[in-house]
Amino acid sequence: MNTNAFNHPRPIPLDQVRIEKGFWEERQTVNRETTIPAIYNKMEETGRIKAWTLDPSRKPPSYHSVVHMFWDSDTGKWLESVAYSLTTHPDEALQKIADELIDMIEKAQFEDGYLNTYFPVLEPENQWKNLRDWHEMYNAGHLIEGAVAYFQATGKRKMLDVLSRFADHIDERFGPDEGKKRGYPGHPELELALVKLYRETGEKRYLDLATYFVDERGQDPNYFDIEAAERGDNPEDFWAQTYNYCQAHEPIRDQDTATGHAVRACYLYAGVADVALENGDEELLNVLRNLWADLTQHQMYVTGGLGPAHSNEGFTFAYDMPTETAYAETCAAISLAFWGHRMFHLDPDSRYIDIMERAIYNGSLSGVSVEGDTFFYANPLASYPNVDPYSKWSGINTDEHYRRSEWFYCPCCPPNLSRLVSSIGEYSYSQLGERVYAHLYHDNSVSLDLNGQAVELTQVTQYPWDGTVQFTVKADSPTAFELALRIPDWCHTYGVSINGEAQSLTPEKGYVVIAREWVSGDVVELTLAMPVERVLPHPNVRQAAGQVALQRGPLVYCLEGVDNGERLANVVIPESSDLTAHLEADLFKGVVVITGEALRIEPQREDESLYRHRSQEGLSEESFTFKAIPYYLWANREPGEMRVWVRSS
Ligand code: ZN
């Protein structure tokens, strides 16, 4: 149901986009065949599936030591990923597993609609007592997202009905009305989920509740203080010390700086964007533009990673970009992609999709191995032995390198990546009336409905390895529509031809728009020049000063020890070095690598002294041909050092 009151583009739904070969087909196959089963197995192994039985024998201490208050969110995200996968690849066996899980979830629901695997068994007296920390609303959000996706994929209502009842339960208890508590989620997520639920069911109360959550957040007196006092806690004892941590330090309409926990921040901003779009709220749009500008101009890694600090899993201050210890949680890059996608639909401009693409192809995809069964939580921009940015400092003096893990104490990232990969088709196109926006370039076909006229658009491309993209139109009769092609921010030279004839087109808000009456067999070719680029950091980014990152097309590259030897900090890529790209067919089934001449410049140390005077010591200089691979592929071969930013001269 398209309920938004204003005229905005909408994403073209997943079931209209078929991905049958190419970059994303490979990733979706791995996701379907390996990642989705691997996550389910881990959920089963760790008790997350059985938890839905609400078995009282699982009471502490045996259970409590490992159980989390946010286990239910893993179920929600896994179901959501399964739903997207079923949409494009029906699979009866997988659907049966999901249906059985949904049966368990339905049985776990209380008469009053409450749904949670933690509190009823372990702390029944504490339900809804600590919205700040205890994730009941966060869990609800992920379960709702899973429910909406599962209904859309299968037409089965059970999960949607269960979660609608849970949303009703929340709506009955929280809000501005007399007798309700003025609470809101400590970990945002429910806001955007309620808008999804509203769009699916048409029930306006869900949009109103999301709007209330957005506007109540950070109001004085702060609800988190009130509930802390009701629990008998001193609000000043909040473990995170500041409500900036959860973006509740001031009302959203007063905020202009991205702050606190990075995933909470972007989930919140994504929810605010949904609310702004549905309500036609210009003031919120301007708030979001300011937050977007702050985040992307001051606080974002070149990979689209967010949140340098382990301490708050989030933001610190402008231009603070440590590399080895970068937390840059996989979920944070994913949540930036979610927010960017929503910003485009609220404020159609390619700049949001450019960042979305950066976050997806770099800081998100790095979170999963090529094999699809191990994952990163933190995504540093340099890696050395003994440095584990996820668990801070572990393995001291073991010479171990940071590697992906099968699972985590808090495994939020694996199912988040899985749902992103399985739904990538939904990020590829949008439509507003007769205008069709193409955002992401990859092999696929999309079925369009243009005023009742069916049109099929097929993309053929080697993107992201090559910048040539061919669109072919198939239509039963001539059909007028506008094809809007994104010219990515990384591209300085491009060409467009129609049926072999070059066109002179100027982008409008980042898209070249081709308006014509199309006939079957029309071919549009977009050519995006993809030279190797040296990326320079802003002069205020001291951790990358004097260094360059390499980028080609949407991909940020890195040097790994396995290709370049160790002590990568001493490697210098001279300005004069000619950088070339070529396809290496044997590497991960075909990857474009970057090579060029580099120098390894090091002190000629004869002893182990930590510091020596330059006057007493010479420098060695070795010239070699370096090889850089896409950042998202790092740590898939033998362990070693890694660097995105490399010294330049
Ligand atoms: Zn995560």
mmCIF file with all atom_site columns, N, CA and C in Angstrom, residues 126 514 530:
data_model
loop_
_atom_site.group_PDB
_atom_site.id
_atom_site.type_symbol
_atom_site.label_atom_id
_atom_site.label_alt_id
_atom_site.label_comp_id
_atom_site.label_asym_id
_atom_site.label_entity_id
_atom_site.label_seq_id
_atom_site.pdbx_PDB_ins_code
_atom_site.Cartn_x
_atom_site.Cartn_y
_atom_site.Cartn_z
_atom_site.occupancy
_atom_site.B_iso_or_equiv
_atom_site.pdbx_formal_charge
_atom_site.auth_seq_id
_atom_site.auth_comp_id
_atom_site.auth_asym_id
_atom_site.auth_atom_id
_atom_site.pdbx_PDB_model_num
ATOM 1 N N  . ASN A 1 126 ? 10.343 -7.141 35.443  1.00 0.00 ? 126 ASN A N  1
ATOM 2 C CA . ASN A 1 126 ? 11.043 -5.984 34.864  1.00 0.00 ? 126 ASN A CA 1
ATOM 3 C C  . ASN A 1 126 ? 10.584 -5.586 33.466  1.00 0.00 ? 126 ASN A C  1
ATOM 4 N N  . ILE A 1 514 ? 16.754 10.522 -19.480 1.00 0.00 ? 514 ILE A N  1
ATOM 5 C CA . ILE A 1 514 ? 16.448 10.311 -20.902 1.00 0.00 ? 514 ILE A CA 1
ATOM 6 C C  . ILE A 1 514 ? 14.938 10.137 -21.021 1.00 0.00 ? 514 ILE A C  1
ATOM 7 N N  . MET A 1 530 ? 36.494 4.693  -15.319 1.00 0.00 ? 530 MET A N  1
ATOM 8 C CA . MET A 1 530 ? 36.854 4.119  -14.026 1.00 0.00 ? 530 MET A CA 1
ATOM 9 C C  . MET A 1 530 ? 38.368 4.066  -13.844 1.00 0.00 ? 530 MET A C  1
#
